[in-house]
Coordinates of C-alpha atoms and ligand atoms in Angstrom, one line a residue:
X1 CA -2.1 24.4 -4.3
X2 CA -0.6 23.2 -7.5
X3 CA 0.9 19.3 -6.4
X4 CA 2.0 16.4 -8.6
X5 CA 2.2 13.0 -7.4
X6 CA 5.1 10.9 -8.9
X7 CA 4.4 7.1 -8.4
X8 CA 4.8 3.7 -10.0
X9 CA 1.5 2.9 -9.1
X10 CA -1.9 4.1 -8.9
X11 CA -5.6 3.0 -9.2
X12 CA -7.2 2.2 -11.4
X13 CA -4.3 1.8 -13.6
X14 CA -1.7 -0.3 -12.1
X15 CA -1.5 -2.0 -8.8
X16 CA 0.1 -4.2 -6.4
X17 CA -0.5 -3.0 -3.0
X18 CA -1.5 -0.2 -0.6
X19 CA 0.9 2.4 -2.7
X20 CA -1.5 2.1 -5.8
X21 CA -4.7 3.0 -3.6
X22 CA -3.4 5.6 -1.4
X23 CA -2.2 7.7 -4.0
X24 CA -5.5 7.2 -5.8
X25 CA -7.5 8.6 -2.9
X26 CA -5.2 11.2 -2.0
X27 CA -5.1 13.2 -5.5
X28 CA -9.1 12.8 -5.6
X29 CA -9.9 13.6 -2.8
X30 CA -8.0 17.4 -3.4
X31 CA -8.5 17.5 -6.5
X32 CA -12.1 19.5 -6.0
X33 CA -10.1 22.6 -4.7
X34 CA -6.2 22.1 -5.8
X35 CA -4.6 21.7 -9.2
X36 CA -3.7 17.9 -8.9
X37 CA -1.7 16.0 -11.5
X38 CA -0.2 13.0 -11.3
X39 CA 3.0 11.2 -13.4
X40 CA 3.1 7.6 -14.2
X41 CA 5.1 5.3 -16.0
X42 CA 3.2 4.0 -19.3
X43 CA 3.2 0.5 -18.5
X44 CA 1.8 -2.0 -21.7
X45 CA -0.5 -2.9 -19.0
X46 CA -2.1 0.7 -18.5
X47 CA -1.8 1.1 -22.6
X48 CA -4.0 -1.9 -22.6
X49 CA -6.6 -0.6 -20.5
X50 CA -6.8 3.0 -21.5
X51 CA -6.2 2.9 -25.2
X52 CA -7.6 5.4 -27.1
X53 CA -8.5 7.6 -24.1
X54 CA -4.6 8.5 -24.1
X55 CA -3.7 11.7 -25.9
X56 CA -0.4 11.6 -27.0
X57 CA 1.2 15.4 -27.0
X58 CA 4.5 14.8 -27.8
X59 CA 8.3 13.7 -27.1
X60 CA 11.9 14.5 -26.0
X61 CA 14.9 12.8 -24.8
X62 CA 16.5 12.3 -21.6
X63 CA 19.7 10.5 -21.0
X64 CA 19.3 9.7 -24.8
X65 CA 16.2 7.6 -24.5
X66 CA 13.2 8.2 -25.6
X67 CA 10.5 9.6 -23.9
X68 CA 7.2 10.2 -25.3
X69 CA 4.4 12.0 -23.2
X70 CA 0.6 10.9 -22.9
X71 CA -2.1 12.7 -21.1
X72 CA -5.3 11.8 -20.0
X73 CA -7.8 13.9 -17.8
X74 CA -10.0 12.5 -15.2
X75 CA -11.7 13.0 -12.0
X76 CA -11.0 16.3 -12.6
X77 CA -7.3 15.2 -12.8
X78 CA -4.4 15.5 -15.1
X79 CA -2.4 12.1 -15.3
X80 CA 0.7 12.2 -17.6
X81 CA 2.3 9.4 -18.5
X82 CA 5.9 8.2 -19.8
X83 CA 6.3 6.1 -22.4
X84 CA 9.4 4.3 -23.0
X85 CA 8.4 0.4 -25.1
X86 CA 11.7 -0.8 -24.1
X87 CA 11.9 0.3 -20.2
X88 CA 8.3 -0.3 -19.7
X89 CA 6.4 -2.1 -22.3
X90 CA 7.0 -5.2 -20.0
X91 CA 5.2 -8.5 -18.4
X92 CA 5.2 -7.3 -14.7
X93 CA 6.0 -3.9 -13.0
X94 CA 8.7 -4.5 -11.0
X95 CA 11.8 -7.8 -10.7
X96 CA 13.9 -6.7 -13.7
X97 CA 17.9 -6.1 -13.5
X98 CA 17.8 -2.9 -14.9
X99 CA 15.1 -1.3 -12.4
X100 CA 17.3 1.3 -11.2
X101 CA 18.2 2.3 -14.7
X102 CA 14.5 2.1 -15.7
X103 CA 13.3 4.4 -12.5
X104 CA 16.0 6.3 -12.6
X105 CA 15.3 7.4 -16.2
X106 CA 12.0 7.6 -15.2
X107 CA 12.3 10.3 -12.3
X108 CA 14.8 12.4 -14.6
X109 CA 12.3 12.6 -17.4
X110 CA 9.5 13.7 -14.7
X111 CA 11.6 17.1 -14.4
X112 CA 11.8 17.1 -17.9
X113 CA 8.1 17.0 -17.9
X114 CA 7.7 20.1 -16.1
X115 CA 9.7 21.9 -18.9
X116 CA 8.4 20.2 -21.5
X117 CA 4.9 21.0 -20.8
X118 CA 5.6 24.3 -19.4
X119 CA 4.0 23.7 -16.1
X120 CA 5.4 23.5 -12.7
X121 CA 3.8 22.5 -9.9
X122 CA 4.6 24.1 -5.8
X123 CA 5.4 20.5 -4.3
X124 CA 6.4 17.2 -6.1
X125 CA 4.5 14.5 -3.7
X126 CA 7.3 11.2 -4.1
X127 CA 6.6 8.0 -3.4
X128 CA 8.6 5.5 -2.5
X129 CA 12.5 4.0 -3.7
X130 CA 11.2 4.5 -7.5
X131 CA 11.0 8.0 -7.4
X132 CA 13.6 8.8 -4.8
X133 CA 16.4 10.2 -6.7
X134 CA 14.4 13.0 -7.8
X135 CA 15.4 15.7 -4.8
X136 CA 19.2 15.0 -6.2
X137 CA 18.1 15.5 -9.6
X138 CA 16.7 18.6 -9.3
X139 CA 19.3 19.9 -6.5
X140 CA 22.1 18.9 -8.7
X141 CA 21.0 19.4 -12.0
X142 CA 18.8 21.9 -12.4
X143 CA 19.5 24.1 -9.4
X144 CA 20.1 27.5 -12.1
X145 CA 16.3 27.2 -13.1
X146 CA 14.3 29.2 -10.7
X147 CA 11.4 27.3 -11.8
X148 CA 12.8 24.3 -10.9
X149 CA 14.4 25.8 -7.2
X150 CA 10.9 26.7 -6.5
X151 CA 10.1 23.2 -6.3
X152 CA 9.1 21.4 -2.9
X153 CA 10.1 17.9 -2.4
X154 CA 8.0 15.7 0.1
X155 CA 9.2 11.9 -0.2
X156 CA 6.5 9.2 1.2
X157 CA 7.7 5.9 2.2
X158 CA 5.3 3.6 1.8
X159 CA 7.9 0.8 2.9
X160 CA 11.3 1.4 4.6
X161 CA 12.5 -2.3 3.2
X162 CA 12.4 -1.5 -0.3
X163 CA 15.3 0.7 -1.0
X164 CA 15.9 0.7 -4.9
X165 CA 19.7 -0.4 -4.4
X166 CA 21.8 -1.2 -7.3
X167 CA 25.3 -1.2 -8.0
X168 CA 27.3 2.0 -8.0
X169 CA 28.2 1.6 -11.5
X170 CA 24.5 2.9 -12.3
X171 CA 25.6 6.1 -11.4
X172 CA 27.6 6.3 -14.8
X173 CA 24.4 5.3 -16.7
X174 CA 22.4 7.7 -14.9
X175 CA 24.9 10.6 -15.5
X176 CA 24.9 11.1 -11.7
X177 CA 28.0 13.3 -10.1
X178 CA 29.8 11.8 -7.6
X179 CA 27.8 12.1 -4.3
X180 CA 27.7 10.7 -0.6
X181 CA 23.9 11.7 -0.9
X182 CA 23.0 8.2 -2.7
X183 CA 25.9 5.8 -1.7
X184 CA 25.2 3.4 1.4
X185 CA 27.4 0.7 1.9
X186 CA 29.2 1.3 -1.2
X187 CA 25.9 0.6 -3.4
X188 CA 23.7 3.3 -5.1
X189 CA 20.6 3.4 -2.4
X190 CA 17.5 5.1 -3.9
X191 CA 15.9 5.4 -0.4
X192 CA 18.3 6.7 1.4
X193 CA 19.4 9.5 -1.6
X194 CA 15.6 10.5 -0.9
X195 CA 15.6 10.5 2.8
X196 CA 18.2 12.6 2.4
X197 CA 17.5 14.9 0.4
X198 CA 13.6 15.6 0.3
X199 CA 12.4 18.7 1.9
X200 CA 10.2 16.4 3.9
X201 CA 9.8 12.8 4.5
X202 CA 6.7 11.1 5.9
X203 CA 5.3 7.3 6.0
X204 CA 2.5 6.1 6.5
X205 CA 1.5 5.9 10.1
X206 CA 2.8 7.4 13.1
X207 CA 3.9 4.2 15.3
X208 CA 5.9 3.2 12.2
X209 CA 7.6 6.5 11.8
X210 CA 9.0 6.1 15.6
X211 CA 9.7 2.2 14.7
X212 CA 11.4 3.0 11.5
X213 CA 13.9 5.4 14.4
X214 CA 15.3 2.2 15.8
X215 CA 17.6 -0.3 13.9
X216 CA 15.0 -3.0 14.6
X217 CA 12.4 -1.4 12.4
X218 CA 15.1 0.7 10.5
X219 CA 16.2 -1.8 7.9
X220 CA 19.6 0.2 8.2
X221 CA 18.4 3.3 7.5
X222 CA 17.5 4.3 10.9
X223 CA 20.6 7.1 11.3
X224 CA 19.9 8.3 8.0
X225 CA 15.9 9.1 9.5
X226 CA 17.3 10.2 12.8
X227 CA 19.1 13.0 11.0
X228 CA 16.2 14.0 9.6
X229 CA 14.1 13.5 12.0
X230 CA 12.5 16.9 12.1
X231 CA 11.2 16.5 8.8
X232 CA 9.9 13.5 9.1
X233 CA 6.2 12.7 9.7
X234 CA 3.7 9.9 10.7
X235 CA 0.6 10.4 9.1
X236 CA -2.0 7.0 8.8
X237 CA -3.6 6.2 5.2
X238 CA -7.2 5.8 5.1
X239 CA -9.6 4.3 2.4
X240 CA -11.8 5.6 0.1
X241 CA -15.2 4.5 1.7
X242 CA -17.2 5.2 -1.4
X243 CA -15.1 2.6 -3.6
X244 CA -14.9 0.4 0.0
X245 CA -18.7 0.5 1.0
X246 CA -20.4 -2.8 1.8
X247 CA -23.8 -1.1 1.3
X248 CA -23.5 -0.5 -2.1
X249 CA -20.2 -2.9 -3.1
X250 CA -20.8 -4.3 -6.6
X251 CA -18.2 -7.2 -5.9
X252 CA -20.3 -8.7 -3.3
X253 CA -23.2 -10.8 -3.7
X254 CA -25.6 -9.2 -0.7
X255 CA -25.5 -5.7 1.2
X256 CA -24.6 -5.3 4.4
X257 CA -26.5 -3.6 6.4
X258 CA -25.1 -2.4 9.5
X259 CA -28.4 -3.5 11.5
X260 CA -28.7 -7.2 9.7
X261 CA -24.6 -7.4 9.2
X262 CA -23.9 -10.3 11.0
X263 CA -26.8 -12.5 9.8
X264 CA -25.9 -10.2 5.8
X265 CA -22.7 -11.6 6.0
X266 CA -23.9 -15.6 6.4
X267 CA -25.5 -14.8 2.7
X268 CA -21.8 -13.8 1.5
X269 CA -20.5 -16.5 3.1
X270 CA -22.9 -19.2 1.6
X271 CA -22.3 -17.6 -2.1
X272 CA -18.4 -17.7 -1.3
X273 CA -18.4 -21.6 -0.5
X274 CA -20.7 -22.6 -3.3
X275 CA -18.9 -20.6 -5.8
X276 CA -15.2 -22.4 -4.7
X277 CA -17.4 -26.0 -4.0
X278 CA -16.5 -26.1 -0.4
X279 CA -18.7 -28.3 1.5
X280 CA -18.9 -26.6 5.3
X281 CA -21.7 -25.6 7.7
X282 CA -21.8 -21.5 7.2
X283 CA -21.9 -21.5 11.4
X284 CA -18.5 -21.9 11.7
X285 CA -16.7 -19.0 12.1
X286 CA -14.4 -17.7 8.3
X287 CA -10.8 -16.9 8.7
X288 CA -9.9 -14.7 5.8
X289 CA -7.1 -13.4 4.6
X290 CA -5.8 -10.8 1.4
X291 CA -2.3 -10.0 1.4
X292 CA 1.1 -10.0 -0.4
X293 CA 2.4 -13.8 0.7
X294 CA 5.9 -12.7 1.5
X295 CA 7.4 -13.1 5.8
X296 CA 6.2 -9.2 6.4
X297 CA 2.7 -10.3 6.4
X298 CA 3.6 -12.7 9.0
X299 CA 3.6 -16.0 7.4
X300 CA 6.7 -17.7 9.5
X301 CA 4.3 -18.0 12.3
X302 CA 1.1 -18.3 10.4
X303 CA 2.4 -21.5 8.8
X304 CA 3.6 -22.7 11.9
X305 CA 0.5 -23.1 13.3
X306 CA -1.9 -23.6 10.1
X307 CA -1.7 -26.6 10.1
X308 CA -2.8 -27.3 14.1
X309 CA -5.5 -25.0 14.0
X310 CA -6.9 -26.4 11.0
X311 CA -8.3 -29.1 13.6
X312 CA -10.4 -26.7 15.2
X313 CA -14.1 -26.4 13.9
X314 CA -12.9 -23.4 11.8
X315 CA -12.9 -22.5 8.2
X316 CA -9.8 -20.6 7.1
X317 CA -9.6 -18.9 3.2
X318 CA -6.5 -16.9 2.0
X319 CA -6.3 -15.2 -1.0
X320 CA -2.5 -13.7 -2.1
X321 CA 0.2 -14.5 -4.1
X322 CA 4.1 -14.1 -3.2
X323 CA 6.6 -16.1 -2.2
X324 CA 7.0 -19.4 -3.2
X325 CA 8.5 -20.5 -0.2
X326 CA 5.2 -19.9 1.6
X327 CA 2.7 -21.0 -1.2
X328 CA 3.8 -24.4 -1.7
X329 CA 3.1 -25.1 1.8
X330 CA -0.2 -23.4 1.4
X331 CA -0.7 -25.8 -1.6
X332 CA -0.1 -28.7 0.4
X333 CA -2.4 -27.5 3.2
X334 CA -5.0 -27.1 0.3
X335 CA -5.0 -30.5 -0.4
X336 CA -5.0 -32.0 3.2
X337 CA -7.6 -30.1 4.5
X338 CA -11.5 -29.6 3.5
X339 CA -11.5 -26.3 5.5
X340 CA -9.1 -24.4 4.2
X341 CA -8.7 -22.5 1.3
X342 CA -6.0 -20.7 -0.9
X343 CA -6.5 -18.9 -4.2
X344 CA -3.3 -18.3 -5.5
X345 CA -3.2 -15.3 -7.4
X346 CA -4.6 -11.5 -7.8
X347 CA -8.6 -10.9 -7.9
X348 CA -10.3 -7.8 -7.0
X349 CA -13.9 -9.2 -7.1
X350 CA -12.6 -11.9 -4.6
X351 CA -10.9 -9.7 -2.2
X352 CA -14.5 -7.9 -1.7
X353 CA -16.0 -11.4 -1.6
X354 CA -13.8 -12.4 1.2
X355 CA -13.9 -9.4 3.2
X356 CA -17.7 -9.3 2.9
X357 CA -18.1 -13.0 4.0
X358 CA -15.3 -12.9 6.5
X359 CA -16.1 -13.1 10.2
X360 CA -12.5 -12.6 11.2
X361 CA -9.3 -10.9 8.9
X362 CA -6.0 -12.5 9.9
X363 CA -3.2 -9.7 9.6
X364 CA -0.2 -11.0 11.7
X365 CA 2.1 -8.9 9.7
X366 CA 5.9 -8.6 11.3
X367 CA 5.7 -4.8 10.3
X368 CA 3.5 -3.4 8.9
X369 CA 3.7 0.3 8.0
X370 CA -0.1 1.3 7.5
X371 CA -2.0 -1.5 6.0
X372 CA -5.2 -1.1 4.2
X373 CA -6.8 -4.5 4.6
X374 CA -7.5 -4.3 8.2
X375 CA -9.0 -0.6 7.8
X376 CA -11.3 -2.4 4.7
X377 CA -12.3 -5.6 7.2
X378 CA -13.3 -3.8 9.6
X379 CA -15.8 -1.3 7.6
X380 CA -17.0 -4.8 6.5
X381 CA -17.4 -5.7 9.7
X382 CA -14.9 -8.5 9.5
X383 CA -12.9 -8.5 12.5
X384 CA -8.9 -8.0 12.8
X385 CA -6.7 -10.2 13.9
X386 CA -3.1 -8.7 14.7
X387 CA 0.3 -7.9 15.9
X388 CA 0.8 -4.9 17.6
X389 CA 2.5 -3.0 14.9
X390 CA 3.1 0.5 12.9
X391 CA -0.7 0.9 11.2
X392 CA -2.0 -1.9 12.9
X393 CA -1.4 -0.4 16.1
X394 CA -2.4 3.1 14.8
X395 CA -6.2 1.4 13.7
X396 CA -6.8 -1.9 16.2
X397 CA -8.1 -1.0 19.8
X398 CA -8.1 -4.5 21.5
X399 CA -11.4 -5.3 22.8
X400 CA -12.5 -5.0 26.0
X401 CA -14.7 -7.7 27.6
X402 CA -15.3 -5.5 30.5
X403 CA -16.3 -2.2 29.1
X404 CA -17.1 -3.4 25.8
X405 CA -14.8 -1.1 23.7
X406 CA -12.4 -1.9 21.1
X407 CA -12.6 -3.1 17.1
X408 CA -9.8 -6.0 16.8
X409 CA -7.8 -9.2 18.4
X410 CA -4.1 -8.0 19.1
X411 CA -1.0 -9.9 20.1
X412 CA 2.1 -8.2 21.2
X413 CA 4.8 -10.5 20.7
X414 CA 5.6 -12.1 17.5
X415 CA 5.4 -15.7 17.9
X416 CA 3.2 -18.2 16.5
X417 CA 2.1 -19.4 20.3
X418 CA 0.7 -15.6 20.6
X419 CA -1.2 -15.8 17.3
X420 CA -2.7 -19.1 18.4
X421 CA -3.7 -17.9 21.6
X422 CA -5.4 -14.4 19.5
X423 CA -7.2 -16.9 17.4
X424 CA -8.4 -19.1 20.6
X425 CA -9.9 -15.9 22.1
X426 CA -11.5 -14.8 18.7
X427 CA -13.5 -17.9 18.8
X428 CA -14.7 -17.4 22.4
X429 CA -15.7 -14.2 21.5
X430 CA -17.7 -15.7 18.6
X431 CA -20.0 -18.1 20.0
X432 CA -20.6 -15.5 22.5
X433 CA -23.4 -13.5 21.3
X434 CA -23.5 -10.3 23.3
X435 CA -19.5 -9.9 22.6
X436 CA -19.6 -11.3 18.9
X437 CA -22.3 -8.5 18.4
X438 CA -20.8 -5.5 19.9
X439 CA -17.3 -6.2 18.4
X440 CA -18.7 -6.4 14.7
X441 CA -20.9 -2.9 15.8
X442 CA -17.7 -1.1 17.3
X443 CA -15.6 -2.5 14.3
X444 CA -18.0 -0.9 11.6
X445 CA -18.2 2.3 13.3
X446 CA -14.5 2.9 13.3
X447 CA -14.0 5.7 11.6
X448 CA -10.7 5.5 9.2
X449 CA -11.9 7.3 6.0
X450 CA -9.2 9.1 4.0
X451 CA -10.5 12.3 4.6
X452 CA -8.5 12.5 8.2
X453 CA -5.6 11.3 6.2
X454 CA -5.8 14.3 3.5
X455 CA -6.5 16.9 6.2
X456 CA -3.1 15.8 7.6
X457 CA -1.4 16.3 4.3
X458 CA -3.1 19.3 3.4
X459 CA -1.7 20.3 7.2
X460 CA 2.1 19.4 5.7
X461 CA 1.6 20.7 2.3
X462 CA 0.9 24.3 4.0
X463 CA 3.5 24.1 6.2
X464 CA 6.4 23.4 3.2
X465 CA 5.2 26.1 1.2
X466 CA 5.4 28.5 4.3
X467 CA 9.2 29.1 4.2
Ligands
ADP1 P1 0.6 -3.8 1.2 O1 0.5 -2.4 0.5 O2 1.7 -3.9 2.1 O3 0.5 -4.9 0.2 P2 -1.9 -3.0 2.4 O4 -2.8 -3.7 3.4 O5 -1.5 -1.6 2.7 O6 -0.7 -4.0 2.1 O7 -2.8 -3.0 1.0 C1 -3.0 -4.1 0.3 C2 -4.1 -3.8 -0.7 O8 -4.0 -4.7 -1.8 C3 -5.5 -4.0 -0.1 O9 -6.4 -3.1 -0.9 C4 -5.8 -5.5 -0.4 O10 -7.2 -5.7 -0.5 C5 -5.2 -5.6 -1.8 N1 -4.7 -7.0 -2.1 C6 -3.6 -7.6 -1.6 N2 -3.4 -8.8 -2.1 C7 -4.5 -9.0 -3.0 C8 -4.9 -10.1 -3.8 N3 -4.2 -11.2 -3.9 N4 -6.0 -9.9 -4.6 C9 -6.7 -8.7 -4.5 N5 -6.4 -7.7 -3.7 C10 -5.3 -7.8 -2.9

């Protein structure tokens, strides 16, 4: 199969969440028996990094900017990537007021890509709001190109609450006809143009595909998905369990080894606390934490009770950056308290640190669609905590005392008093040796590599190219 993945993000490049590492794993992964290229934006940041590995091969213009084309091969994959200094020679990815005019310059130079270099692929794999419009595009504006009619459209949503909407007016600066296919509530709604108008529509795990059906999950677009509901698909992300192997992790200080794991992880957990000066007998249990600080990854309640369970004889790091509104309180809780911990900011080598010396991974998230971290903790043997949603749901069993099965600590109802009580039974379960041990054994074995998640694609990518 010929596919090319359109994305704003993508390891090793350019990240910010889950996006940049799913779309990573995925084109490897097939890239052994399919033709696999993928089309990036050339951030200043990726121009940093890559240098004089890019080859430049040329230039055009669309919507009279210009666009200059850079390729680099790797992995046995062909990335191509736009260049634009003025839409994306910028500090940070995402946050400006021209986004929409950015991506959607972006996503019409992509099919001018395919011309360009002469090379079309059988499905454009989209992803997310960014790259949304392209179905429209290529329905409304290239529709006498058999080339381009060929084309199948498959639209991932990575996150139903980011939606790309901008004023109408874009439309005019996009040179877009007139169409109900990308107005919602009289604003120009990337999203919902791509709901719409993809052949197919997936996200990213199946309890969040029949979530995202209701308004309470459907941030508004849950009629637009119920009309397509036929062609939309649940299918659960995986990790890469080379890159994510505590065995052989470069980040972390000590291996794990599944048979010494628990006393392994002690070792992390000492090298954590002497690297960050924090004075605390390695017996008590670590709370850890990676995530974007923003109220999907369940804050409102976690700060509600941080504070109180801080008393306990617990040690509690977190390691994110977001929302101010959420940070300066985990500042202040910094200062007051000699057990806990926040690094504000972005680190790699300390995510794998933390989920290495971790004995449990909070993930209270209020949605969640997939989530990666709680798929990483527990290969680390560091145990989820979490509310029964999308992903979560999809990859936490609760355990079971009396039959000894499950990998995780789930709550149901999203309140802070139901997140305490999760964290009062996680430390029961901890100075309980017999439980402690077979939780951390049934949490490693869980098996949540991303080569389930590509069979399931390579399942819908045969299945779109059969009509
Ligand atoms: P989302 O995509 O919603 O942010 P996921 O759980 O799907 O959440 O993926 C988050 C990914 O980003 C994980 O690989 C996690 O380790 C990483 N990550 C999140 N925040 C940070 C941070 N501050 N520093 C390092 N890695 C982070």
């Amino acid at each position: 199969m010929k596919i090319t993945y359109v994305t704003s993000e993508c390891v090793p490049f350019i990240k910010t969440g889950g996006l940049a590492d799913i779309v990573a794993a995925l084109s490897i992964d097939l890239s052994d028996d399919h033709n696999i290229s993928v089309v990036l934006p050339l951030y200043s940041q990726i121009k940093i990094k890559l240098q004089t590995k890019l080859d430049y091969i040329g230039n055009f213009y669309t919507l009279n900017e210009y666009i200059g084309i850079f390729k680099y091969f790797n992995n046995n994959i062909t990335y191509y990537f736009i260049d634009n200094e003025s839409l994306f020679n910028r500090n940070n990815i995402y946050g400006y007021s021209d986004d929409g005019y950015r991506f959607g310059v972006f996503s019409r130079a992509v099919l001018d890509l395919f011309e360009f270099i002469d090379e079309f692929p059988q499905i454009i794999h989209l992803n997310d709001w960014h790259t949304s419009m392209i179905p429209y595009i290529l329905k409304s504006d290239y529709k006498i190109d058999y080339r381009y009619t060929n084309l199948r459209t498959l639209l991932t949503i990575h996150n139903l609450q980011y939606q790309g909407i901008f004023d109408i007016n874009l439309r005019c600066q996009l040179h877009l006809d007139y169409s109900n296919d990308y107005i919602f509530n009289n604003q120009l709604n990337f999203l919902k143009c791509g709901i719409q108008c993809s052949d197919y529509i997936n996200t990213v795990s199946f309890t969040y595909r029949n979530e995202t059906l209701s308004p309470n999950f459907g941030c508004g677009l849950d009629q637009i998905l119920r009309n397509r509901e036929h062609y939309y698909w649940g299918i659960l992300n995986g990790i890469d369990y080379t890159i994510y192997n505590p065995a052989t992790d470069k980040n972390i200080i000590f291996s794990l080894n599944n048979e010494s794991i628990i006393i392994d992880k002690k070792i992390n957990k000492r090298e954590l606390y002497s690297n960050f000066n924090i004075n605390i007998d390695d017996k008590l249990p670590l709370y850890s934490m990676v995530s974007r600080i923003t109220s999907q990854k369940g804050f409102d309640i976690l700060n509600e009770i941080l504070n109180s369970i801080l008393y306990k004889d617990i040690v509690i790091f977190i390691l994110g950056s977001g929302d101010s509104y959420y940070t300066d309180y985990l500042h202040r809780l910094h200062c007051e308290h000699d057990n806990f911990y926040f690094y504000n900011g972005y680190n790699e080598k300390l995510s794998h640190m933390l989920y290495a010396a971790g004995d449990f991974f909070l993930m209270p998230s209020a949605f969640e669609p997939s989530g990666l971290s709680q798929m990483i903790a527990l290969r680390y043997g560091n145990i989820p905590i979490i509310h029964e949603v999308g992903g979560l749901k999809d990859s936490i069993i609760p355990y079971n005392e009396f039959n000894f099965t499950g990998n995780g600590i789930t709550f149901s109802k999203f309140t802070a008093n139901d997140l305490y009580n999760a964290i009062n039974y996680s430390l029961y379960l901890y100075y309980n040796n017999t439980h402690h041990k077979q939780l951390v054994k049934n949490a490693i074995k869980t098996e949540l590599s991303i080569e389930i998640t590509v069979q399931n694609y390579l399942h819908l990518y045969e299945l779109m190219l059969s009509y």
